[in-house]
CSV table of C-alpha atoms in Angstrom, one decimal:
chain,number,residue,atom,x,y,z
A,1,MET,CA,25.8,28.6,-81.3
A,2,ASP,CA,27.9,31.6,-82.5
A,3,LEU,CA,27.0,33.2,-85.8
A,4,ASP,CA,30.6,34.2,-86.4
A,5,GLY,CA,31.8,30.7,-86.0
A,6,ASP,CA,33.9,31.5,-82.9
A,7,THR,CA,34.8,28.7,-80.5
A,8,LEU,CA,32.6,28.6,-77.4
A,9,MET,CA,33.3,27.2,-73.9
A,10,TYR,CA,30.4,26.1,-71.6
A,11,VAL,CA,30.6,26.7,-67.9
A,12,ILE,CA,28.0,25.7,-65.1
A,13,ASP,CA,27.3,28.5,-62.7
A,14,ARG,CA,28.2,27.1,-59.3
A,15,THR,CA,26.7,29.9,-57.3
A,16,MET,CA,23.1,29.2,-58.1
A,17,GLY,CA,20.6,26.3,-58.6
A,18,ASP,CA,21.2,22.6,-58.2
A,19,PHE,CA,24.7,22.7,-59.8
A,20,LYS,CA,25.9,19.8,-57.6
A,21,TYR,CA,23.7,17.4,-59.5
A,22,PHE,CA,25.4,18.3,-62.9
A,23,HIS,CA,28.7,18.6,-64.7
A,24,MET,CA,29.9,19.2,-68.3
A,25,ASP,CA,31.2,16.4,-70.4
A,26,LEU,CA,33.8,18.6,-72.2
A,27,PRO,CA,34.1,22.4,-71.9
A,28,ASN,CA,33.5,22.9,-75.6
A,29,ASN,CA,30.8,20.3,-76.5
A,30,GLY,CA,28.0,21.6,-74.2
A,31,LYS,CA,26.9,18.1,-73.0
A,32,VAL,CA,25.4,18.2,-69.4
A,33,LEU,CA,25.6,15.0,-67.4
A,34,LEU,CA,24.2,14.0,-63.9
A,35,SER,CA,26.8,13.9,-61.2
A,36,ARG,CA,24.6,11.8,-58.7
A,37,THR,CA,21.4,9.8,-58.6
A,38,VAL,CA,18.2,11.6,-58.3
A,39,ASP,CA,15.3,10.3,-56.1
A,40,TYR,CA,11.8,11.2,-57.2
A,41,GLU,CA,10.5,10.8,-53.6
A,42,THR,CA,13.1,13.4,-52.6
A,43,ILE,CA,13.1,16.0,-55.4
A,44,GLN,CA,10.9,16.2,-58.5
A,45,GLU,CA,12.6,19.1,-60.4
A,46,LEU,CA,16.1,20.5,-60.8
A,47,GLU,CA,17.5,23.8,-62.1
A,48,VAL,CA,21.0,24.7,-63.4
A,49,ILE,CA,22.5,27.9,-65.0
A,50,ILE,CA,25.0,27.5,-67.9
A,51,HIS,CA,27.2,30.2,-69.4
A,52,ALA,CA,28.6,30.1,-73.0
A,53,VAL,CA,31.8,32.3,-73.5
A,54,GLU,CA,33.8,33.1,-76.7
A,55,MET,CA,37.4,31.8,-76.5
A,56,THR,CA,39.0,33.2,-79.7
A,57,THR,CA,37.9,36.9,-79.7
A,58,ARG,CA,39.2,39.8,-77.8
A,59,GLU,CA,35.7,40.9,-76.6
A,60,ARG,CA,35.0,37.5,-74.9
A,61,GLN,CA,31.3,37.9,-75.4
A,62,ARG,CA,29.1,35.5,-73.4
A,63,THR,CA,25.5,34.4,-73.0
A,64,THR,CA,23.6,32.6,-70.2
A,65,THR,CA,20.7,30.1,-70.1
A,66,ARG,CA,18.6,28.5,-67.3
A,67,VAL,CA,18.0,24.8,-67.6
A,68,ARG,CA,15.1,23.1,-65.7
A,69,VAL,CA,15.2,19.3,-65.3
A,70,VAL,CA,12.0,17.4,-64.5
A,71,VAL,CA,12.6,14.1,-62.5
A,72,LEU,CA,10.4,11.2,-63.5
A,73,ASP,CA,9.4,8.5,-61.1
A,74,GLY,CA,10.6,4.9,-61.5
A,75,ASP,CA,9.2,1.7,-60.1
A,76,ASP,CA,11.7,1.4,-57.3
A,77,GLN,CA,9.5,1.6,-54.2
A,78,TYR,CA,7.3,-0.9,-52.3
A,79,PRO,CA,3.7,-0.5,-51.2
A,80,GLN,CA,3.1,1.4,-48.0
A,81,PHE,CA,0.3,1.0,-45.5
A,82,LEU,CA,-1.3,4.2,-44.3
A,83,PRO,CA,-1.3,6.2,-42.1
A,84,CYS,CA,2.5,5.9,-42.4
A,85,GLN,CA,4.8,6.4,-39.4
A,86,TYR,CA,8.0,7.8,-40.8
A,87,MET,CA,11.3,7.1,-39.1
A,88,SER,CA,14.8,8.3,-40.1
A,89,HIS,CA,17.5,5.8,-41.1
A,90,ASP,CA,20.8,6.8,-42.6
A,91,GLY,CA,19.4,10.1,-43.6
A,92,LEU,CA,16.4,8.5,-45.3
A,93,ARG,CA,12.7,8.6,-44.3
A,94,VAL,CA,11.4,5.0,-43.8
A,95,CYS,CA,7.7,4.3,-43.6
A,96,VAL,CA,6.7,2.0,-40.8
A,97,SER,CA,3.4,0.1,-41.2
A,98,PRO,CA,0.8,0.9,-38.5
A,99,VAL,CA,-1.0,-1.7,-36.3
A,100,TYR,CA,-4.7,-2.0,-37.1
A,101,SER,CA,-7.0,-3.0,-34.2
A,102,VAL,CA,-10.7,-3.6,-33.7
A,103,ASN,CA,-13.0,-4.8,-31.0
A,104,ILE,CA,-15.9,-7.1,-31.8
A,105,THR,CA,-18.6,-8.4,-29.5
A,106,ALA,CA,-19.4,-12.1,-29.2
A,107,GLY,CA,-22.9,-13.1,-30.4
A,108,GLU,CA,-23.3,-10.4,-33.0
A,109,GLU,CA,-24.1,-11.4,-36.5
A,110,PRO,CA,-21.8,-10.2,-39.3
A,111,THR,CA,-23.2,-6.9,-40.6
A,112,GLY,CA,-20.3,-5.6,-42.6
A,113,PRO,CA,-16.6,-5.0,-42.6
A,114,PHE,CA,-14.7,-4.1,-39.4
A,115,VAL,CA,-13.9,-0.5,-38.5
A,116,PHE,CA,-10.3,-0.5,-37.5
A,117,SER,CA,-8.2,2.0,-35.6
A,118,PRO,CA,-6.3,4.2,-36.4
A,119,GLY,CA,-8.0,3.9,-39.8
A,120,PRO,CA,-9.1,1.5,-42.5
A,121,ILE,CA,-6.6,-1.0,-43.9
A,122,TYR,CA,-5.2,0.8,-46.9
A,123,ALA,CA,-1.9,0.7,-48.8
A,124,GLU,CA,-0.6,2.5,-51.9
A,125,ASP,CA,2.5,2.2,-54.1
A,126,GLY,CA,5.6,3.9,-52.8
A,127,ASP,CA,6.2,5.3,-56.3
A,128,LYS,CA,3.9,8.3,-56.2
A,129,GLY,CA,4.4,9.1,-59.8
A,130,ILE,CA,3.4,5.6,-61.0
A,131,MET,CA,0.8,4.5,-58.4
A,132,THR,CA,0.7,0.9,-59.3
A,133,PRO,CA,-2.5,-0.9,-58.3
A,134,ILE,CA,-2.3,-2.8,-54.9
A,135,SER,CA,-3.8,-6.2,-54.1
A,136,TYR,CA,-4.6,-7.3,-50.5
A,137,SER,CA,-4.5,-10.8,-48.9
A,138,ILE,CA,-4.4,-12.5,-45.5
A,139,LEU,CA,-1.4,-14.7,-44.7
A,140,SER,CA,-2.1,-18.1,-43.3
A,141,GLY,CA,-1.9,-18.3,-39.5
A,142,PRO,CA,-3.9,-18.8,-36.3
A,143,GLY,CA,-7.4,-17.5,-36.9
A,144,SER,CA,-6.9,-16.6,-40.6
A,145,GLU,CA,-9.6,-19.1,-41.6
A,146,LEU,CA,-12.2,-17.2,-39.6
A,147,PHE,CA,-11.8,-13.9,-41.5
A,148,GLN,CA,-11.8,-12.7,-45.0
A,149,ILE,CA,-10.4,-9.6,-46.8
A,150,ASP,CA,-11.4,-7.8,-50.0
A,151,ASN,CA,-8.4,-8.0,-52.3
A,152,ILE,CA,-9.2,-4.6,-53.8
A,153,THR,CA,-10.5,-2.5,-51.0
A,154,GLY,CA,-8.8,-4.2,-48.0
A,155,SER,CA,-12.0,-4.5,-46.0
A,156,VAL,CA,-11.9,-7.3,-43.4
A,157,SER,CA,-14.9,-9.2,-42.0
A,158,HIS,CA,-15.6,-12.5,-40.2
A,159,ILE,CA,-16.9,-15.5,-41.9
A,160,ASN,CA,-18.6,-17.3,-39.0
A,161,THR,CA,-20.5,-16.1,-36.0
A,162,LEU,CA,-18.5,-15.4,-32.8
A,163,GLU,CA,-20.1,-18.2,-30.8
A,164,SER,CA,-18.5,-20.8,-33.1
A,165,MET,CA,-15.1,-19.1,-32.9
A,166,PRO,CA,-12.6,-21.3,-30.9
A,167,GLY,CA,-9.3,-20.3,-29.4
A,168,PRO,CA,-8.3,-17.1,-27.6
A,169,ALA,CA,-10.2,-13.9,-27.4
A,170,MET,CA,-7.5,-12.0,-29.2
A,171,PHE,CA,-6.5,-12.8,-32.8
A,172,HIS,CA,-3.3,-11.6,-34.5
A,173,ILE,CA,-3.4,-11.8,-38.3
A,174,LYS,CA,-1.0,-10.6,-41.0
A,175,VAL,CA,-2.3,-8.7,-44.0
A,176,MET,CA,-0.1,-8.3,-47.2
A,177,ALA,CA,-0.3,-5.6,-49.8
A,178,SER,CA,1.5,-6.3,-53.0
A,179,GLN,CA,1.7,-4.7,-56.5
A,180,VAL,CA,-0.6,-6.2,-59.0
A,181,CYS,CA,2.1,-6.2,-61.8
A,182,ASP,CA,4.9,-7.3,-59.5
A,183,SER,CA,3.9,-9.4,-56.5
A,184,ARG,CA,7.5,-9.5,-55.3
A,185,LYS,CA,7.1,-5.9,-54.2
A,186,PHE,CA,4.9,-6.1,-51.1
A,187,SER,CA,4.5,-4.9,-47.5
A,188,LEU,CA,3.0,-6.5,-44.3
A,189,ALA,CA,0.8,-5.0,-41.6
A,190,GLU,CA,-0.4,-6.5,-38.3
A,191,VAL,CA,-4.1,-6.7,-37.5
A,192,LYS,CA,-5.4,-7.3,-34.0
A,193,ILE,CA,-9.0,-8.5,-33.5
A,194,ARG,CA,-10.2,-8.6,-29.9
A,195,VAL,CA,-13.4,-10.5,-29.1
A,196,LEU,CA,-15.4,-9.0,-26.2
A,197,ALA,CA,-18.1,-10.3,-24.0
A,198,PRO,CA,-21.5,-8.6,-24.6
A,199,ASN,CA,-21.3,-5.1,-23.1
A,200,LYS,CA,-24.6,-4.1,-21.4
A,201,TYR,CA,-23.3,-1.3,-19.1
A,202,ALA,CA,-21.2,1.7,-19.7
A,203,PRO,CA,-18.7,3.0,-17.1
A,204,ARG,CA,-20.3,5.2,-14.6
A,205,PHE,CA,-19.1,7.5,-11.8
A,206,THR,CA,-20.9,7.4,-8.5
A,207,ALA,CA,-21.6,11.2,-8.7
A,208,SER,CA,-21.8,13.7,-11.5
A,209,GLN,CA,-19.8,16.2,-9.4
A,210,TYR,CA,-17.3,15.7,-6.6
A,211,LYS,CA,-16.2,18.1,-3.9
A,212,ALA,CA,-12.5,17.8,-3.0
A,213,PHE,CA,-10.0,19.6,-0.7
A,214,VAL,CA,-6.2,19.8,-0.5
A,215,GLN,CA,-4.0,21.7,1.9
A,216,GLU,CA,-1.3,24.1,0.7
A,217,ASP,CA,2.1,22.7,1.7
A,218,ASN,CA,5.8,22.8,0.9
A,219,ASN,CA,5.7,19.2,-0.3
A,220,PRO,CA,5.4,18.8,-4.1
A,221,VAL,CA,3.0,15.9,-3.9
A,222,ALA,CA,-0.2,15.6,-1.9
A,223,LEU,CA,-3.3,13.4,-2.1
A,224,VAL,CA,-6.6,15.2,-2.7
A,225,SER,CA,-9.3,14.3,-0.1
A,226,THR,CA,-13.0,14.8,0.2
A,227,TYR,CA,-15.3,15.5,3.1
A,228,ASN,CA,-14.2,14.4,6.6
A,229,GLY,CA,-10.6,14.1,5.3
A,230,ARG,CA,-11.3,10.9,3.4
A,231,VAL,CA,-9.0,10.2,0.5
A,232,LEU,CA,-10.8,10.8,-2.8
A,233,ASN,CA,-11.1,7.9,-5.2
A,234,LEU,CA,-12.5,8.5,-8.7
A,235,MET,CA,-12.6,5.0,-10.0
A,236,PRO,CA,-15.9,4.5,-12.0
A,237,SER,CA,-17.9,1.3,-11.8
A,238,ASP,CA,-18.9,-1.0,-14.6
A,239,GLY,CA,-21.9,-3.3,-14.3
A,240,ASP,CA,-20.4,-5.8,-16.8
A,241,PHE,CA,-18.0,-7.0,-14.1
A,242,PRO,CA,-18.9,-8.9,-10.9
A,243,ASN,CA,-16.9,-6.6,-8.6
A,244,GLY,CA,-17.8,-3.5,-10.6
A,245,THR,CA,-14.1,-2.8,-11.6
A,246,ASN,CA,-13.2,-2.7,-15.2
A,247,PRO,CA,-9.4,-3.2,-15.7
A,248,ARG,CA,-9.6,-1.6,-19.2
A,249,ILE,CA,-10.7,1.8,-17.9
A,250,GLN,CA,-8.4,4.6,-18.8
A,251,LEU,CA,-8.6,7.7,-16.6
A,252,SER,CA,-7.5,11.2,-17.7
A,253,LEU,CA,-8.0,14.9,-17.0
A,254,ALA,CA,-9.4,17.2,-19.7
A,255,ASN,CA,-6.9,19.7,-20.9
A,256,ILE,CA,-8.3,22.9,-19.3
A,257,SER,CA,-6.0,25.8,-18.5
A,258,ASN,CA,-3.0,24.7,-16.6
A,259,HIS,CA,-4.7,22.1,-14.5
A,260,SER,CA,-2.5,19.3,-16.0
A,261,LYS,CA,0.5,21.0,-14.4
A,262,LEU,CA,-1.1,21.1,-10.9
A,263,PHE,CA,-3.1,17.9,-10.8
A,264,GLN,CA,-2.6,14.3,-12.0
A,265,ILE,CA,-4.8,11.3,-11.8
A,266,THR,CA,-3.6,7.7,-11.4
A,267,GLN,CA,-5.1,4.7,-13.1
A,268,SER,CA,-6.3,3.6,-9.6
A,269,GLY,CA,-8.5,6.7,-9.3
A,270,PHE,CA,-6.4,8.8,-6.9
A,271,LEU,CA,-5.9,12.5,-7.6
A,272,ILE,CA,-2.4,13.9,-6.9
A,273,ALA,CA,-1.8,17.7,-6.4
A,274,ARG,CA,1.3,19.7,-6.4
A,275,ALA,CA,0.7,21.3,-3.1
A,276,ASN,CA,3.7,23.6,-3.2
A,277,LEU,CA,2.1,25.5,-6.2
A,278,LEU,CA,-1.3,26.0,-4.5
A,279,GLN,CA,-2.5,28.8,-2.3
A,280,ALA,CA,-5.6,29.1,-0.2
A,281,PRO,CA,-8.4,29.9,-1.0
A,282,GLN,CA,-7.9,28.9,-4.6
A,283,THR,CA,-10.7,26.8,-6.4
A,284,PHE,CA,-10.2,24.7,-9.4
A,285,ASN,CA,-12.8,23.0,-11.7
A,286,VAL,CA,-11.4,19.8,-13.1
A,287,LYS,CA,-13.1,17.4,-15.6
A,288,VAL,CA,-12.3,13.7,-15.3
A,289,ILE,CA,-12.8,11.4,-18.2
A,290,ALA,CA,-13.1,7.6,-18.0
A,291,ARG,CA,-12.8,5.6,-21.2
A,292,ASP,CA,-13.4,1.9,-21.7
A,293,GLU,CA,-10.5,0.8,-23.9
A,294,GLU,CA,-12.4,-2.2,-25.2
A,295,SER,CA,-15.8,-0.9,-25.9
A,296,GLY,CA,-14.8,2.7,-26.5
A,297,GLU,CA,-17.5,4.0,-24.1
A,298,THR,CA,-16.7,7.0,-21.9
A,299,ALA,CA,-18.0,8.6,-18.7
A,300,ASN,CA,-17.4,12.2,-17.5
A,301,SER,CA,-17.5,13.8,-14.1
A,302,SER,CA,-16.6,17.3,-12.8
A,303,LEU,CA,-14.4,17.9,-9.7
A,304,ILE,CA,-14.4,21.1,-7.7
A,305,ILE,CA,-11.1,21.4,-5.7
A,306,THR,CA,-10.8,23.9,-2.9
A,307,VAL,CA,-7.3,24.7,-1.5
A,308,LEU,CA,-7.3,24.9,2.3
A,309,ALA,CA,-4.9,26.7,4.5
A,310,ARG,CA,-2.0,24.9,6.2
A,311,GLY,CA,-3.4,22.8,9.1
A,312,GLN,CA,-7.1,23.5,8.2
A,313,ALA,CA,-9.2,20.4,8.4
A,314,ALA,CA,-11.6,19.3,5.6
A,315,PRO,CA,-15.3,20.2,6.4
A,316,ARG,CA,-17.9,17.6,7.4
A,317,ASP,CA,-20.1,15.9,4.9
A,318,PRO,CA,-23.4,17.9,4.8
A,319,SER,CA,-25.3,14.7,3.8
A,320,GLU,CA,-24.4,13.0,7.1
A,321,PRO,CA,-26.5,13.5,10.2
A,322,GLN,CA,-25.1,16.0,12.7
A,323,PRO,CA,-24.1,14.5,16.1
A,324,LEU,CA,-26.2,15.4,19.1
A,325,PHE,CA,-23.1,16.2,21.1
A,326,PRO,CA,-20.0,17.9,19.8
A,327,GLN,CA,-17.0,15.7,19.4
A,328,PRO,CA,-14.6,16.3,22.4
A,329,ASP,CA,-11.0,17.0,21.9
A,330,LEU,CA,-8.5,14.2,22.3
A,331,PRO,CA,-6.5,16.0,25.1
A,332,ILE,CA,-9.7,16.3,27.2
A,333,ILE,CA,-10.5,12.7,26.7
A,334,ALA,CA,-7.0,11.7,27.7
A,335,ALA,CA,-7.2,13.9,30.9
A,336,GLY,CA,-10.5,12.4,31.8
A,337,LEU,CA,-9.2,8.8,31.4
A,338,GLY,CA,-6.2,9.7,33.6
A,339,VAL,CA,-8.4,11.0,36.4
A,340,LEU,CA,-10.7,7.9,36.2
A,341,GLY,CA,-7.6,5.7,36.3
A,342,LEU,CA,-6.4,7.5,39.5
A,343,LEU,CA,-9.8,7.1,41.2
A,344,PHE,CA,-9.9,3.5,40.3
A,345,ALA,CA,-6.4,3.0,41.9
A,346,ILE,CA,-7.5,4.7,45.1
A,347,LEU,CA,-10.7,2.6,45.3
A,348,LEU,CA,-8.7,-0.5,44.7
A,349,PHE,CA,-6.3,0.4,47.5
A,350,LEU,CA,-9.2,1.1,49.9
A,351,LEU,CA,-10.9,-2.2,48.9
A,352,ILE,CA,-7.7,-4.1,49.7
A,353,ARG,CA,-7.4,-2.5,53.1
A,354,LEU,CA,-11.1,-3.3,53.8
A,355,VAL,CA,-10.6,-6.9,52.8
A,356,LYS,CA,-7.5,-7.2,55.0
A,357,SER,CA,-9.3,-5.7,58.0
A,358,HIS,CA,-12.3,-8.0,57.4
A,359,ARG,CA,-9.9,-11.0,57.4
A,360,LEU,CA,-8.3,-9.9,60.7
A,361,GLN,CA,-11.7,-9.6,62.3
A,362,GLN,CA,-12.7,-13.0,61.0
A,363,GLN,CA,-9.5,-14.4,62.6
A,364,GLN,CA,-10.3,-12.9,65.9
A,365,MET,CA,-13.9,-14.2,65.8
A,366,SER,CA,-12.5,-17.6,64.9
A,367,GLN,CA,-10.3,-17.5,68.0
A,368,THR,CA,-13.2,-16.5,70.1
A,369,SER,CA,-15.3,-19.4,68.7
A,370,LEU,CA,-12.5,-21.8,69.4
A,371,MET,CA,-12.2,-20.7,73.0
A,372,THR,CA,-16.0,-21.1,73.4
A,373,GLU,CA,-15.8,-24.6,72.0
A,374,LYS,CA,-13.1,-25.6,74.5
A,375,HIS,CA,-15.1,-24.2,77.4
A,376,PRO,CA,-18.8,-24.5,76.5
A,377,THR,CA,-20.0,-23.4,80.0
A,378,VAL,CA,-18.0,-20.2,80.0
A,379,SER,CA,-19.1,-17.1,78.1
A,380,LEU,CA,-16.3,-14.6,77.6
A,381,LYS,CA,-17.4,-11.0,77.8
A,382,TRP,CA,-14.0,-9.6,77.1
A,383,PHE,CA,-10.6,-11.0,76.4
A,384,GLN,CA,-7.2,-9.8,75.3
A,385,SER,CA,-4.7,-12.0,73.5
A,386,VAL,CA,-1.1,-12.0,74.3
A,387,ASN,CA,1.4,-11.4,71.5
A,388,PRO,CA,3.1,-14.7,71.0
A,389,SER,CA,6.1,-13.0,69.5
A,390,LYS,CA,6.9,-11.4,72.8
A,391,SER,CA,8.2,-13.8,75.4
A,392,SER,CA,7.6,-13.1,79.0
A,393,PRO,CA,10.8,-12.5,81.0
A,394,GLN,CA,9.4,-14.2,84.0
A,395,GLY,CA,8.1,-17.2,82.1
A,396,GLU,CA,4.5,-16.2,82.3
A,397,GLU,CA,1.9,-18.4,80.8
A,398,GLN,CA,0.8,-17.1,77.3
A,399,GLY,CA,-2.7,-17.2,76.0
A,400,TYR,CA,-6.0,-15.9,77.3
A,401,GLN,CA,-5.9,-15.2,81.0
A,402,ASN,CA,-9.0,-14.3,83.2
A,403,ALA,CA,-8.6,-12.1,86.2
A,404,ALA,CA,-12.0,-13.2,87.7
A,405,TYR,CA,-15.0,-15.2,86.9
A,406,THR,CA,-18.5,-15.6,88.4
A,407,GLU,CA,-20.8,-18.4,88.7
A,408,THR,CA,-24.5,-18.3,88.2
A,409,PRO,CA,-26.1,-19.4,91.4
A,410,GLY,CA,-28.4,-22.4,91.5
A,411,GLU,CA,-31.4,-23.1,93.7
A,412,GLU,CA,-29.3,-23.5,96.8
A,413,ASN,CA,-27.0,-20.5,96.3
A,414,PRO,CA,-28.9,-17.4,95.2
A,415,GLY,CA,-26.0,-15.0,95.7
A,416,LEU,CA,-23.0,-14.3,93.6
A,417,GLU,CA,-19.5,-14.5,94.9
A,418,GLU,CA,-16.3,-13.5,93.4
A,419,ALA,CA,-13.4,-15.8,93.0
A,420,ARG,CA,-10.2,-13.9,93.2
A,421,LEU,CA,-7.0,-15.2,91.8
A,422,VAL,CA,-3.8,-14.5,93.7
A,423,PRO,CA,-0.4,-14.4,92.1
A,424,ALA,CA,1.4,-17.7,92.0
A,425,LYS,CA,4.9,-18.2,93.3
A,426,THR,CA,7.6,-20.0,91.5
A,427,ASP,CA,10.6,-21.2,93.4
A,428,GLY,CA,9.7,-19.0,96.4
A,429,GLN,CA,9.5,-15.9,94.3
A,430,SER,CA,6.5,-14.0,93.4
A,431,VAL,CA,5.9,-13.9,89.7
A,432,LYS,CA,4.8,-10.5,88.4
A,433,GLN,CA,1.5,-11.1,86.7
A,434,GLN,CA,0.8,-9.3,83.4
A,435,LYS,CA,-1.8,-6.6,83.7
A,436,ARG,CA,-5.1,-7.8,82.4
A,437,MET,CA,-8.4,-6.2,82.0
A,438,PRO,CA,-11.2,-8.0,84.0
A,439,ALA,CA,-13.1,-10.6,82.2
A,440,VAL,CA,-16.4,-12.1,83.3
A,441,ALA,CA,-17.2,-15.8,83.0
A,442,VAL,CA,-20.8,-16.8,83.4
A,443,ILE,CA,-21.8,-20.3,84.3
A,444,SER,CA,-25.4,-21.0,83.5
A,445,PRO,CA,-27.6,-22.6,86.1
A,446,GLY,CA,-28.2,-26.2,85.8
A,447,ASN,CA,-24.9,-26.9,84.2
A,448,GLN,CA,-23.0,-29.8,85.8
A,449,CYS,CA,-19.4,-29.4,86.5
A,450,ILE,CA,-18.3,-31.8,83.9
A,451,GLY,CA,-15.7,-31.7,81.2
A,452,ASN,CA,-13.2,-28.9,81.3
A,453,SER,CA,-15.1,-26.6,83.7
A,454,PRO,CA,-13.2,-24.4,86.2
A,455,CYS,CA,-14.7,-26.2,89.2
A,456,ARG,CA,-13.7,-29.5,87.7
A,457,ASN,CA,-10.1,-28.6,87.2
A,458,LYS,CA,-9.1,-27.3,90.6
A,459,GLN,CA,-5.5,-26.9,89.8
A,460,GLU,CA,-6.1,-24.2,87.3
A,461,LEU,CA,-7.7,-21.8,89.8
A,462,SER,CA,-5.1,-22.5,92.4
A,463,GLY,CA,-2.2,-21.5,90.2
A,464,GLY,CA,-1.3,-25.1,89.5
A,465,ASP,CA,0.1,-25.9,93.0
A,466,SER,CA,-2.1,-27.1,95.9
A,467,ASP,CA,0.4,-25.9,98.4
A,468,HIS,CA,-0.1,-22.2,97.5
A,469,GLY,CA,-3.8,-21.9,97.7
A,470,THR,CA,-7.1,-23.4,98.8
A,471,PRO,CA,-8.9,-25.3,96.0
A,472,ILE,CA,-12.5,-24.3,95.2
A,473,GLN,CA,-15.0,-26.8,96.3
A,474,GLY,CA,-17.2,-27.7,93.3
A,475,CYS,CA,-20.5,-29.5,93.2
A,476,GLY,CA,-18.9,-32.1,91.1
A,477,ASP,CA,-16.9,-33.4,94.0
A,478,ASP,CA,-19.9,-35.3,95.4
A,479,PRO,CA,-21.1,-38.0,93.0
A,480,SER,CA,-24.1,-38.6,95.1
A,481,ASN,CA,-25.6,-35.2,94.1
A,482,ASP,CA,-26.4,-36.3,90.5
A,483,GLY,CA,-30.0,-35.3,90.7
A,484,ARG,CA,-29.6,-31.9,92.3
A,485,ARG,CA,-30.1,-28.9,90.2
A,486,GLY,CA,-27.7,-26.0,90.6
A,487,HIS,CA,-24.4,-25.8,92.6
A,488,GLN,CA,-22.8,-23.8,95.3
A,489,SER,CA,-20.3,-21.1,94.8
A,490,THR,CA,-17.4,-20.7,97.2
A,491,GLU,CA,-15.0,-17.9,97.7
A,492,ALA,CA,-11.4,-18.8,97.3
A,493,SER,CA,-9.1,-16.9,99.5
A,494,ALA,CA,-5.4,-16.7,98.9
A,495,SER,CA,-3.2,-18.5,101.3
A,496,GLY,CA,0.3,-17.8,102.0
A,497,LYS,CA,2.2,-14.7,102.3
A,498,GLN,CA,0.3,-11.5,101.2
A,499,GLN,CA,2.3,-9.2,98.9
């Protein structure tokens, strides 16, 4: 207001404050209007600077004022479950309801409300300046009749004992939070209730401390091993399971120094190292944590990892008994096996030669036995076989040939006489007889000249032709001498032309 009554013009300072939210209705009436909607959840207070300037005077005197605008909250927001997970959408922050979960054990009597994760079931009005009261309820669905909720506090508990609870071991129910004064403004949240078998045993590692080794290498990934080069496995056991393996175990490494960059553990219990970042003889102390996702129980174990040089083997387990003899090298074993194989081959060759020689000797003995069977009264002292593959050019007789034989004298002939064989003639020509070593035939006393004896077969000693020699007189020629013992020996002389 001007005391002189001069006309004033009002101008918003567009260099400072929240001028973008305001504008003047008319330059001379001083009415300030909002240019856009104001959200209480975004901004609770505005400030604008307005100038008043004289329009009808030469001096153009002016004045300035600062206007503060307080934003009041309106009932335009819905209830929100906490803790809220905010997400951006078209430049706005949207609250996403969390998922509440709890594990309960079968057979336990109701003792109070469930303790959920990540926190208790709680919702509040989205209008922070109004904070309208909230009411909770469970929507109808599978398992909703087994649980109850406090409509003011939001605490959930079961109605019946777990033994009488049918259906699956996991229940999914919906909880609704609505304004007391306006039930059309509400929000929903999911609640998971998992029923567990009675838990008697906590997860447990086989040792409170493990000793592990890993070789430095250029490869970025390497499995960590323990004594004797065995691959290390850190899977804990759980006595609540028949095979001792709990599928709900979650393995992790404690955040100590930079170990998380060098080592990682799989859910199967194997430890992986980045070997290209390790150098011998570094040593690391790593803590392993095993958590049962159902019961929430945990187990801890420490791990001492020693970095070995490239190609260095892991040491032996000190708890194992030491061998009496040092373990030989593989090349020595291979060389020894090769030598044994060569010796075996030589022995096998010699054995085959020995068997063949024995068979040949057996054949010769069989031929000798056959000859004896054909002439039972003749005992061969020496013989030589003729090679049947070589035919005689003169048509000589093949087989066993004796150059001489002797008879054993009987009672009437005490002396020994030699019977000499002369070469036979064929077609008037003398046949060259093959050279033979002398053989001795012995006729035992008392044997009769029967069968195939030499004295019985006169033609054999005379060369097969009676015209070329004188036959030997045998005792068997006289049938009247059947009772006589012994026989007489005669000397056969060659007849014909001497060569």
